[in-house]
Short mmCIF file of C-alpha atoms in Angstrom, two decimals:
data_model
loop_
_atom_site.label_atom_id
_atom_site.label_comp_id
_atom_site.label_asym_id
_atom_site.label_seq_id
_atom_site.Cartn_x
_atom_site.Cartn_y
_atom_site.Cartn_z
CA UNK A 1 37.66 -53.93 25.43
CA UNK A 2 40.63 -55.61 23.80
CA UNK A 3 38.48 -57.25 21.16
CA UNK A 4 36.88 -53.90 20.30
CA UNK A 5 40.32 -52.29 19.90
CA UNK A 6 41.44 -55.20 17.73
CA UNK A 7 38.36 -54.75 15.53
CA UNK A 8 39.17 -51.05 15.09
CA UNK A 9 42.77 -51.83 14.22
CA UNK A 10 41.54 -54.40 11.70
CA UNK A 11 39.52 -51.67 9.93
CA UNK A 12 42.72 -49.65 9.48
CA UNK A 13 44.49 -52.56 7.73
CA UNK A 14 44.31 -53.63 4.08
CA UNK A 15 42.46 -56.93 4.02
CA UNK A 16 44.77 -58.13 1.19
CA UNK A 17 48.31 -57.37 2.41
CA UNK A 18 47.48 -56.68 6.12
CA UNK A 19 49.41 -53.43 6.12
CA UNK A 20 48.30 -50.11 7.63
CA UNK A 21 46.85 -47.51 5.33
CA UNK A 22 48.76 -44.28 4.83
CA UNK A 23 48.55 -41.09 2.74
CA UNK A 24 51.32 -41.72 0.28
CA UNK A 25 51.76 -45.37 -0.90
CA UNK A 26 48.77 -47.12 0.62
CA UNK A 27 45.63 -44.95 0.66
CA UNK A 28 42.44 -47.05 0.93
CA UNK A 29 40.56 -47.32 -2.38
CA UNK A 30 36.87 -48.25 -2.44
CA UNK A 31 35.52 -50.69 -5.06
CA UNK A 32 31.98 -50.83 -6.41
CA UNK A 33 31.21 -53.71 -3.98
CA UNK A 34 32.07 -51.37 -1.00
CA UNK A 35 35.17 -53.37 -0.09
CA UNK A 36 38.37 -51.34 0.08
CA UNK A 37 42.03 -52.18 -0.37
CA UNK A 38 45.29 -50.24 -0.37
CA UNK A 39 46.48 -48.65 -3.60
CA UNK A 40 49.46 -50.98 -3.85
CA UNK A 41 47.27 -54.07 -3.82
CA UNK A 42 44.73 -52.53 -6.20
CA UNK A 43 47.51 -51.68 -8.63
CA UNK A 44 49.54 -54.93 -8.38
CA UNK A 45 47.37 -57.85 -7.08
CA UNK A 46 43.82 -57.03 -8.09
CA UNK A 47 44.49 -55.21 -11.36
CA UNK A 48 43.20 -57.02 -14.48
CA UNK A 49 43.63 -54.48 -17.24
CA UNK A 50 40.94 -51.82 -17.13
CA UNK A 51 39.15 -53.38 -14.17
CA UNK A 52 39.88 -54.92 -10.80
CA UNK A 53 38.41 -57.95 -9.06
CA UNK A 54 37.55 -58.06 -5.38
CA UNK A 55 39.23 -60.97 -3.50
CA UNK A 56 36.18 -61.31 -1.24
CA UNK A 57 33.23 -61.36 -3.61
CA UNK A 58 35.00 -61.53 -7.01
CA UNK A 59 32.88 -58.64 -8.27
CA UNK A 60 34.47 -56.64 -11.06
CA UNK A 61 35.02 -52.85 -10.79
CA UNK A 62 35.83 -50.79 -13.85
CA UNK A 63 38.69 -48.35 -13.35
CA UNK A 64 37.90 -44.66 -14.00
CA UNK A 65 40.23 -43.46 -16.80
CA UNK A 66 41.89 -46.92 -16.61
CA UNK A 67 43.94 -45.92 -13.51
CA UNK A 68 43.61 -47.35 -9.98
CA UNK A 69 44.55 -43.93 -8.55
CA UNK A 70 41.23 -42.58 -9.84
CA UNK A 71 39.21 -44.84 -7.52
CA UNK A 72 37.57 -43.04 -4.58
CA UNK A 73 39.48 -42.95 -1.29
CA UNK A 74 37.86 -44.23 1.86
CA UNK A 75 38.22 -41.20 4.11
CA UNK A 76 37.00 -42.76 7.31
CA UNK A 77 39.42 -45.73 7.08
CA UNK A 78 42.29 -43.33 6.29
CA UNK A 79 41.43 -41.13 9.30
CA UNK A 80 41.28 -44.15 11.58
CA UNK A 81 44.65 -45.36 10.28
CA UNK A 82 46.17 -41.97 11.05
CA UNK A 83 44.75 -42.09 14.57
CA UNK A 84 45.86 -45.62 15.42
CA UNK A 85 49.19 -45.76 13.67
CA UNK A 86 52.22 -44.89 15.76
CA UNK A 87 54.32 -41.87 14.86
CA UNK A 88 57.19 -42.75 12.60
CA UNK A 89 60.59 -42.49 14.34
CA UNK A 90 63.43 -40.21 13.33
CA UNK A 91 64.95 -41.44 10.12
CA UNK A 92 68.48 -40.51 11.27
CA UNK A 93 68.67 -41.68 14.93
CA UNK A 94 65.70 -44.10 15.00
CA UNK A 95 64.41 -42.34 18.16
CA UNK A 96 60.80 -41.20 18.73
CA UNK A 97 60.25 -38.09 16.64
CA UNK A 98 58.91 -35.06 18.48
CA UNK A 99 57.40 -31.82 17.28
CA UNK A 100 58.71 -28.26 17.65
CA UNK A 101 55.73 -25.98 17.61
CA UNK A 102 57.87 -22.84 17.27
CA UNK A 103 59.74 -23.98 14.10
CA UNK A 104 57.14 -26.43 12.75
CA UNK A 105 59.61 -29.32 12.22
CA UNK A 106 59.93 -32.89 13.46
CA UNK A 107 63.10 -33.77 15.40
CA UNK A 108 64.28 -36.21 18.07
CA UNK A 109 66.38 -35.50 21.11
CA UNK A 110 69.63 -36.09 19.23
CA UNK A 111 68.91 -33.95 16.23
CA UNK A 112 70.63 -30.62 15.78
CA UNK A 113 67.33 -28.87 16.38
CA UNK A 114 67.34 -30.12 19.98
CA UNK A 115 70.09 -27.63 20.80
CA UNK A 116 67.62 -24.78 20.36
CA UNK A 117 65.71 -23.37 23.28
CA UNK A 118 62.35 -24.42 21.89
CA UNK A 119 60.27 -27.10 23.62
CA UNK A 120 59.78 -30.44 21.87
CA UNK A 121 56.44 -32.15 22.32
CA UNK A 122 54.99 -35.54 21.37
CA UNK A 123 53.00 -35.51 18.20
CA UNK A 124 49.60 -36.04 19.81
CA UNK A 125 50.25 -33.39 22.43
CA UNK A 126 51.40 -31.00 19.74
CA UNK A 127 48.34 -31.80 17.66
CA UNK A 128 46.01 -31.03 20.62
CA UNK A 129 47.92 -27.82 21.34
CA UNK A 130 47.61 -26.74 17.70
CA UNK A 131 43.88 -27.53 17.72
CA UNK A 132 43.39 -25.44 20.86
CA UNK A 133 45.32 -22.52 19.42
CA UNK A 134 43.36 -22.78 16.20
CA UNK A 135 40.04 -22.56 18.12
CA UNK A 136 41.32 -19.52 20.02
CA UNK A 137 42.42 -17.84 16.79
CA UNK A 138 39.06 -18.54 15.19
CA UNK A 139 37.21 -17.06 18.15
CA UNK A 140 39.49 -14.00 18.19
CA UNK A 141 39.04 -13.58 14.42
CA UNK A 142 35.27 -13.59 14.85
CA UNK A 143 35.55 -10.96 17.60
CA UNK A 144 37.78 -8.81 15.42
CA UNK A 145 35.42 -9.23 12.47
CA UNK A 146 32.55 -7.87 14.66
CA UNK A 147 34.70 -4.89 15.62
CA UNK A 148 35.69 -4.32 12.00
CA UNK A 149 32.03 -4.41 10.95
CA UNK A 150 31.19 -1.85 13.61
CA UNK A 151 33.94 0.38 12.30
CA UNK A 152 32.68 -0.06 8.75
CA UNK A 153 29.16 0.93 9.87
CA UNK A 154 30.53 4.04 11.54
CA UNK A 155 32.52 4.90 8.42
CA UNK A 156 29.35 4.37 6.34
CA UNK A 157 27.41 6.72 8.63
CA UNK A 158 30.13 9.34 8.37
CA UNK A 159 30.28 9.00 4.58
CA UNK A 160 26.50 9.22 4.35
CA UNK A 161 26.45 12.35 6.52
CA UNK A 162 29.09 13.94 4.31
CA UNK A 163 27.19 12.93 1.19
CA UNK A 164 23.92 14.45 2.44
CA UNK A 165 25.70 17.65 3.55
CA UNK A 166 27.35 18.09 0.16
CA UNK A 167 24.11 17.35 -1.67
CA UNK A 168 22.35 19.94 0.46
CA UNK A 169 25.04 22.52 -0.26
CA UNK A 170 24.85 21.81 -3.99
CA UNK A 171 21.07 22.24 -3.87
CA UNK A 172 21.40 25.76 -2.45
CA UNK A 173 21.21 28.63 -4.96
CA UNK A 174 24.37 30.55 -5.71
CA UNK A 175 24.81 33.79 -3.80
CA UNK A 176 23.87 36.73 -6.03
CA UNK A 177 26.66 39.11 -6.82
CA UNK A 178 25.78 42.69 -5.74
CA UNK A 179 25.42 45.27 -8.49
CA UNK A 180 28.29 47.73 -8.98
CA UNK A 181 28.11 51.10 -7.42
CA UNK A 182 27.12 53.24 -10.41
CA UNK A 183 25.94 56.03 -8.18
CA UNK A 184 29.22 56.47 -6.36
CA UNK A 185 29.58 60.02 -7.68
CA UNK A 186 26.07 61.07 -6.62
CA UNK A 187 25.95 63.60 -3.84
CA UNK A 188 23.21 61.70 -2.03
CA UNK A 189 25.23 58.46 -1.84
CA UNK A 190 26.90 57.82 1.52
CA UNK A 191 30.64 57.29 1.36
CA UNK A 192 30.54 55.38 4.63
CA UNK A 193 28.00 52.92 3.12
CA UNK A 194 30.12 52.52 0.00
CA UNK A 195 33.26 51.81 2.06
CA UNK A 196 31.40 49.31 4.26
CA UNK A 197 30.10 47.50 1.20
CA UNK A 198 33.54 47.48 -0.37
CA UNK A 199 35.06 45.91 2.77
CA UNK A 200 32.30 43.30 2.85
CA UNK A 201 32.94 42.38 -0.75
CA UNK A 202 36.67 42.29 -0.13
CA UNK A 203 36.17 39.83 2.72
CA UNK A 204 33.93 37.65 0.60
CA UNK A 205 36.43 37.74 -2.22
CA UNK A 206 39.23 36.64 0.15
CA UNK A 207 37.13 33.67 1.37
CA UNK A 208 36.21 32.68 -2.21
CA UNK A 209 39.86 32.88 -3.28
CA UNK A 210 40.90 30.79 -0.27
CA UNK A 211 38.27 28.19 -1.09
CA UNK A 212 39.48 27.85 -4.71
CA UNK A 213 43.10 27.51 -3.58
CA UNK A 214 42.16 24.82 -1.05
CA UNK A 215 40.20 23.01 -3.77
CA UNK A 216 43.26 23.10 -6.06
CA UNK A 217 45.50 21.81 -3.32
CA UNK A 218 43.37 18.79 -2.42
CA UNK A 219 42.67 18.05 -6.09
CA UNK A 220 46.31 18.17 -7.20
CA UNK A 221 48.01 16.68 -4.17
CA UNK A 222 49.52 13.21 -4.61
CA UNK A 223 50.39 12.72 -0.92
CA UNK A 224 48.28 12.92 2.27
CA UNK A 225 48.18 16.51 3.56
CA UNK A 226 48.50 17.71 7.17
CA UNK A 227 48.23 21.09 8.82
CA UNK A 228 51.88 21.95 8.20
CA UNK A 229 51.74 21.00 4.52
CA UNK A 230 48.56 23.02 4.06
CA UNK A 231 50.09 26.07 5.77
CA UNK A 232 53.27 25.88 3.65
CA UNK A 233 51.32 25.32 0.43
CA UNK A 234 49.01 28.23 1.08
CA UNK A 235 51.84 30.57 2.12
CA UNK A 236 53.92 29.56 -0.92
CA UNK A 237 51.35 30.74 -3.44
CA UNK A 238 51.18 34.38 -4.48
CA UNK A 239 48.01 36.53 -4.64
CA UNK A 240 45.48 35.09 -7.05
CA UNK A 241 47.81 32.16 -7.81
CA UNK A 242 46.75 28.50 -7.68
CA UNK A 243 48.66 25.26 -7.50
CA UNK A 244 49.65 23.81 -10.89
CA UNK A 245 47.49 20.95 -12.19
CA UNK A 246 48.98 17.47 -12.23
CA UNK A 247 48.34 15.32 -15.34
CA UNK A 248 46.38 12.12 -15.00
CA UNK A 249 43.97 13.54 -12.49
CA UNK A 250 41.12 11.26 -13.58
CA UNK A 251 43.03 8.21 -12.35
CA UNK A 252 43.68 9.52 -8.86
CA UNK A 253 42.86 7.59 -5.69
CA UNK A 254 39.43 8.71 -4.40
CA UNK A 255 40.42 7.73 -0.83
CA UNK A 256 43.36 10.12 -0.98
CA UNK A 257 41.12 12.90 -2.29
CA UNK A 258 38.57 12.40 0.47
CA UNK A 259 41.29 12.25 3.14
CA UNK A 260 42.76 15.56 1.92
CA UNK A 261 39.27 17.08 1.70
CA UNK A 262 38.51 16.17 5.29
CA UNK A 263 41.94 17.44 6.40
CA UNK A 264 41.27 20.74 4.68
CA UNK A 265 37.93 20.97 6.55
CA UNK A 266 39.64 20.35 9.87
CA UNK A 267 42.32 22.93 9.03
CA UNK A 268 39.65 25.50 8.18
CA UNK A 269 37.74 24.77 11.36
CA UNK A 270 40.93 25.12 13.36
CA UNK A 271 41.66 28.49 11.74
CA UNK A 272 38.08 29.70 12.33
CA UNK A 273 38.48 28.85 16.05
CA UNK A 274 41.80 30.72 16.15
CA UNK A 275 40.17 33.65 14.34
CA UNK A 276 37.53 33.90 17.11
CA UNK A 277 40.27 34.31 19.74
CA UNK A 278 41.79 37.76 20.61
CA UNK A 279 44.49 39.02 18.34
CA UNK A 280 47.17 38.99 21.02
CA UNK A 281 47.00 35.17 21.39
CA UNK A 282 47.04 34.43 17.66
CA UNK A 283 50.25 33.74 15.84
CA UNK A 284 50.94 33.93 12.14
CA UNK A 285 50.58 30.17 11.70
CA UNK A 286 47.01 29.96 13.00
CA UNK A 287 45.50 32.73 10.86
CA UNK A 288 44.30 31.34 7.59
CA UNK A 289 44.07 34.69 5.89
CA UNK A 290 47.73 35.43 6.62
CA UNK A 291 48.66 32.34 4.60
CA UNK A 292 46.09 32.61 1.85
CA UNK A 293 45.78 36.30 1.12
CA UNK A 294 48.57 38.32 2.80
CA UNK A 295 47.82 41.32 0.60
CA UNK A 296 44.35 41.80 2.03
CA UNK A 297 44.49 44.17 4.96
CA UNK A 298 40.76 44.24 5.55
CA UNK A 299 39.20 42.90 8.76
CA UNK A 300 38.44 39.23 8.94
CA UNK A 301 34.89 38.37 7.90
CA UNK A 302 32.49 36.82 10.33
CA UNK A 303 31.28 33.29 10.16
CA UNK A 304 27.89 34.37 8.87
CA UNK A 305 29.55 35.81 5.75
CA UNK A 306 31.23 32.56 4.81
CA UNK A 307 29.40 31.08 1.86
CA UNK A 308 31.57 28.14 0.97
CA UNK A 309 30.62 24.58 2.05
CA UNK A 310 34.08 24.00 3.39
CA UNK A 311 34.20 27.27 5.36
CA UNK A 312 30.69 27.12 6.72
CA UNK A 313 30.44 26.45 10.47
CA UNK A 314 28.46 23.20 10.84
CA UNK A 315 27.01 24.30 14.22
CA UNK A 316 24.86 27.07 12.70
CA UNK A 317 21.92 24.74 12.15
CA UNK A 318 19.65 24.02 15.13
CA UNK A 319 20.13 20.71 16.96
CA UNK A 320 17.33 18.84 18.76
CA UNK A 321 17.74 15.94 21.17
CA UNK A 322 15.35 13.02 21.87
CA UNK A 323 15.87 10.79 24.93
CA UNK A 324 14.38 7.31 24.41
CA UNK A 325 13.39 4.47 26.63
CA UNK A 326 12.32 0.89 25.92
CA UNK A 327 9.90 -0.87 28.27
CA UNK A 328 10.64 1.73 30.94
CA UNK A 329 14.46 1.43 30.70
CA UNK A 330 16.66 4.30 29.35
CA UNK A 331 17.87 3.51 25.86
CA UNK A 332 19.90 6.50 24.68
CA UNK A 333 19.79 9.88 22.99
CA UNK A 334 19.31 10.79 19.33
CA UNK A 335 20.35 14.24 18.03
CA UNK A 336 18.84 15.69 14.86
CA UNK A 337 20.19 18.62 12.90
CA UNK A 338 17.44 20.65 11.18
CA UNK A 339 18.03 22.56 7.95
CA UNK A 340 16.04 25.67 8.63
CA UNK A 341 17.63 27.41 5.68
CA UNK A 342 16.02 25.18 3.02
CA UNK A 343 12.94 24.05 4.93
CA UNK A 344 11.72 27.02 7.05
CA UNK A 345 8.12 25.87 7.59
CA UNK A 346 8.97 22.28 8.41
CA UNK A 347 11.83 23.42 10.66
CA UNK A 348 9.51 25.80 12.52
CA UNK A 349 6.87 23.10 12.99
CA UNK A 350 9.47 20.59 14.18
CA UNK A 351 11.09 23.10 16.56
CA UNK A 352 7.82 24.03 18.28
CA UNK A 353 6.82 20.37 18.67
CA UNK A 354 10.26 19.34 19.97
CA UNK A 355 10.39 22.16 22.58
CA UNK A 356 6.69 21.96 23.51
CA UNK A 357 6.08 25.71 23.35
CA UNK A 358 2.36 25.32 22.75
CA UNK A 359 1.84 22.67 25.42
CA UNK A 360 1.79 19.76 22.90
CA UNK A 361 4.70 18.06 21.18
CA UNK A 362 6.87 15.04 20.80
CA UNK A 363 7.45 14.43 24.50
CA UNK A 364 5.56 11.25 25.44
CA UNK A 365 5.20 10.08 21.85
CA UNK A 366 5.80 6.43 21.00
CA UNK A 367 7.59 4.91 18.04
CA UNK A 368 4.68 3.13 16.39
CA UNK A 369 6.34 1.73 13.27
CA UNK A 370 9.75 0.04 12.89
CA UNK A 371 10.94 -1.45 9.61
CA UNK A 372 14.26 -3.23 9.84
CA UNK A 373 17.03 -1.58 7.85
CA UNK A 374 14.46 0.79 6.32
CA UNK A 375 12.94 3.42 8.68
CA UNK A 376 11.23 4.18 12.01
CA UNK A 377 8.21 6.47 12.37
CA UNK A 378 7.03 8.54 15.37
CA UNK A 379 5.54 11.96 16.15
CA UNK A 380 1.82 11.12 16.47
CA UNK A 381 1.21 12.92 19.76
CA UNK A 382 -2.57 12.58 19.44
CA UNK A 383 -3.22 8.87 18.81
CA UNK A 384 0.28 7.26 18.71
CA UNK A 385 -0.83 4.92 15.91
CA UNK A 386 -0.13 6.88 12.74
CA UNK A 387 -3.63 8.26 12.29
CA UNK A 388 -3.25 11.53 14.19
CA UNK A 389 -0.77 14.34 14.75
CA UNK A 390 -1.37 17.88 13.54
CA UNK A 391 0.96 20.76 12.82
CA UNK A 392 1.45 23.85 15.00
CA UNK A 393 0.11 26.20 12.31
CA UNK A 394 -3.43 27.43 11.94
CA UNK A 395 -4.13 24.78 9.38
CA UNK A 396 -3.79 21.28 10.83
CA UNK A 397 -1.84 20.05 7.81
CA UNK A 398 0.36 22.06 5.40
CA UNK A 399 2.27 21.54 2.21
CA UNK A 400 5.94 20.72 2.95
CA UNK A 401 8.84 22.80 1.67
CA UNK A 402 10.40 21.72 -1.61
CA UNK A 403 13.90 21.04 -0.29
CA UNK A 404 15.06 18.80 -3.16
CA UNK A 405 17.13 16.84 -0.64
CA UNK A 406 17.47 13.08 -1.27
CA UNK A 407 16.21 10.55 1.28
CA UNK A 408 19.44 8.73 2.23
CA UNK A 409 20.54 6.89 5.36
CA UNK A 410 20.27 9.15 8.41
CA UNK A 411 17.89 11.69 6.77
CA UNK A 412 14.66 12.80 8.53
CA UNK A 413 11.49 13.65 6.64
CA UNK A 414 7.95 14.60 7.51
CA UNK A 415 5.43 11.81 6.93
CA UNK A 416 2.48 12.50 4.67
CA UNK A 417 -0.96 12.64 6.17
CA UNK A 418 -2.75 9.28 6.51
CA UNK A 419 -6.26 10.85 6.40
CA UNK A 420 -8.49 9.16 3.89
CA UNK A 421 -9.85 12.43 2.54
CA UNK A 422 -6.36 13.90 2.05
CA UNK A 423 -4.75 13.17 -1.29
CA UNK A 424 -2.66 16.35 -1.46
CA UNK A 425 0.41 14.98 0.29
CA UNK A 426 0.15 17.34 3.30
CA UNK A 427 2.18 16.83 6.47
CA UNK A 428 1.42 17.27 10.14
CA UNK A 429 3.64 16.21 13.05
CA UNK A 430 4.74 12.69 12.21
CA UNK A 431 8.29 12.21 10.93
CA UNK A 432 10.33 9.31 9.63
CA UNK A 433 14.02 8.52 10.08
CA UNK A 434 15.53 6.73 7.07
CA UNK A 435 17.97 3.86 7.40
CA UNK A 436 18.68 3.40 3.71
CA UNK A 437 18.38 5.39 0.50
CA UNK A 438 14.79 5.69 -0.64
CA UNK A 439 14.47 7.90 -3.71
CA UNK A 440 10.66 7.93 -3.61
CA UNK A 441 10.45 9.90 -0.34
CA UNK A 442 10.44 13.70 -0.24
CA UNK A 443 9.88 16.34 2.47
CA UNK A 444 13.41 15.79 3.85
CA UNK A 445 14.38 18.56 6.22
CA UNK A 446 16.89 17.16 8.78
CA UNK A 447 19.61 14.62 9.44
CA UNK A 448 20.59 12.44 12.39
CA UNK A 449 24.01 13.52 13.60
CA UNK A 450 24.19 11.34 16.74
CA UNK A 451 22.59 8.04 17.75
CA UNK A 452 21.93 6.55 14.34
CA UNK A 453 23.08 3.15 15.66
CA UNK A 454 20.26 3.37 18.21
CA UNK A 455 17.75 3.81 15.37
CA UNK A 456 19.26 0.69 13.73
CA UNK A 457 18.58 -1.30 16.88
CA UNK A 458 15.05 0.12 17.18
CA UNK A 459 14.24 -0.91 13.63
CA UNK A 460 14.92 -4.57 14.49
CA UNK A 461 12.12 -4.57 17.06
CA UNK A 462 9.42 -4.43 14.41
CA UNK A 463 7.51 -7.44 13.07
CA UNK A 464 6.60 -8.14 9.45
CA UNK A 465 3.81 -5.48 9.67
CA UNK A 466 6.12 -2.84 11.17
CA UNK A 467 4.64 -2.97 14.67
CA UNK A 468 7.32 -2.93 17.41
CA UNK A 469 7.39 -5.74 19.93
CA UNK A 470 8.49 -3.35 22.72
CA UNK A 471 7.14 -0.06 24.03
CA UNK A 472 9.47 2.68 22.71
CA UNK A 473 8.83 6.13 24.23
CA UNK A 474 10.32 9.63 23.85
CA UNK A 475 10.72 10.60 27.49
CA UNK A 476 12.12 14.12 26.88
CA UNK A 477 13.21 16.28 23.97
CA UNK A 478 14.27 19.84 23.29
CA UNK A 479 16.78 22.11 21.53
CA UNK A 480 20.51 21.92 22.22
CA UNK A 481 21.86 25.09 20.60
#
């Protein structure tokens, strides 16, 4: 054992001067003959101009750039020398130098640092402690990175849902403006009808004015808005007045704009909820109309009359749930919001199949295709293999509605018929849930509002041909609202 230790110690010494290698003055330099010497010997003893000669084999080695420092360093010999060499003592008191992990300095028991309350440890013990703390930090950093990735995925899902909702609102036609009452003076024209129509138009005008003022606020604001700032800003503007524009709008922070836009949506939702309450429990702060249009004394319009994307109640669209199981074990619930306003036929077909009104539907269907990070397909209640599945209408397959909605992450679209004789692009009962943007797909009619992370996990169960390795079943489904 002693001879083995001596051999190891011999490897950490320069074979010329018999001194221990170090990082500063005596790093081990490797020659072309694979022998290595310290930098001091290479520079002073072995140097012969632009080359050095090995004292063991007398083989010549040309110096790179004519400098001994440019020779390669023997990393293994240097690491061994670090491990075997004793720690240098304190240069002031010549006592064993210790390490303060709190301050990161070397000090002995007599140094001024010893008067602090920090613990002093031997160098090897401190090195082991630092290595253990480094491993713990790396493990914790990996855990935090996983959590941050999960938060980023949730933020991506929320941003995608907002993007699809805004695109759907932009695809809707503008509400036609009613014609003026030219026959108001006619004897056969009802004054009660004219007054009712005027009040309806006045309510729509108040909502449109409020929407424009909110748009001006979130576009021109240079600070994050909250409920109190929104209330004060709306109450500080006169009738028909908007906030002044701020120069340099094109260089504004998009994150600030989105944050203020979302805050304005939450504020509008809060005011709509307060509007639905009785008048005796509402104060002047909670009523949005009192802040935005104090001159309008007309009754508050109903939610159905709100035409703005920001003021529209998001719960007006039908919601359908699907409970899933994998290999007989419950897996979770997916909720889909159907746009029956832009896709009436596809929405009706999907609603009847989800509720099972006609005795057939999506209950008991399997997910027969799973493409990782792309889409999953189900809805074939006849064959469960993609070759069956008819609609609830008299014709087994029908032409889908032209919704002009883009297939993005979280969108749901009807799958085209896979019949060989059908080249018209008709749809039946099968539907596809998208996990990424696919511009080539049409017949989009719904969006996943809950459980999209479950669809992500389902997509990973498919092989290269899209066939899932597990049995994925829709155990129950129906309408929520």
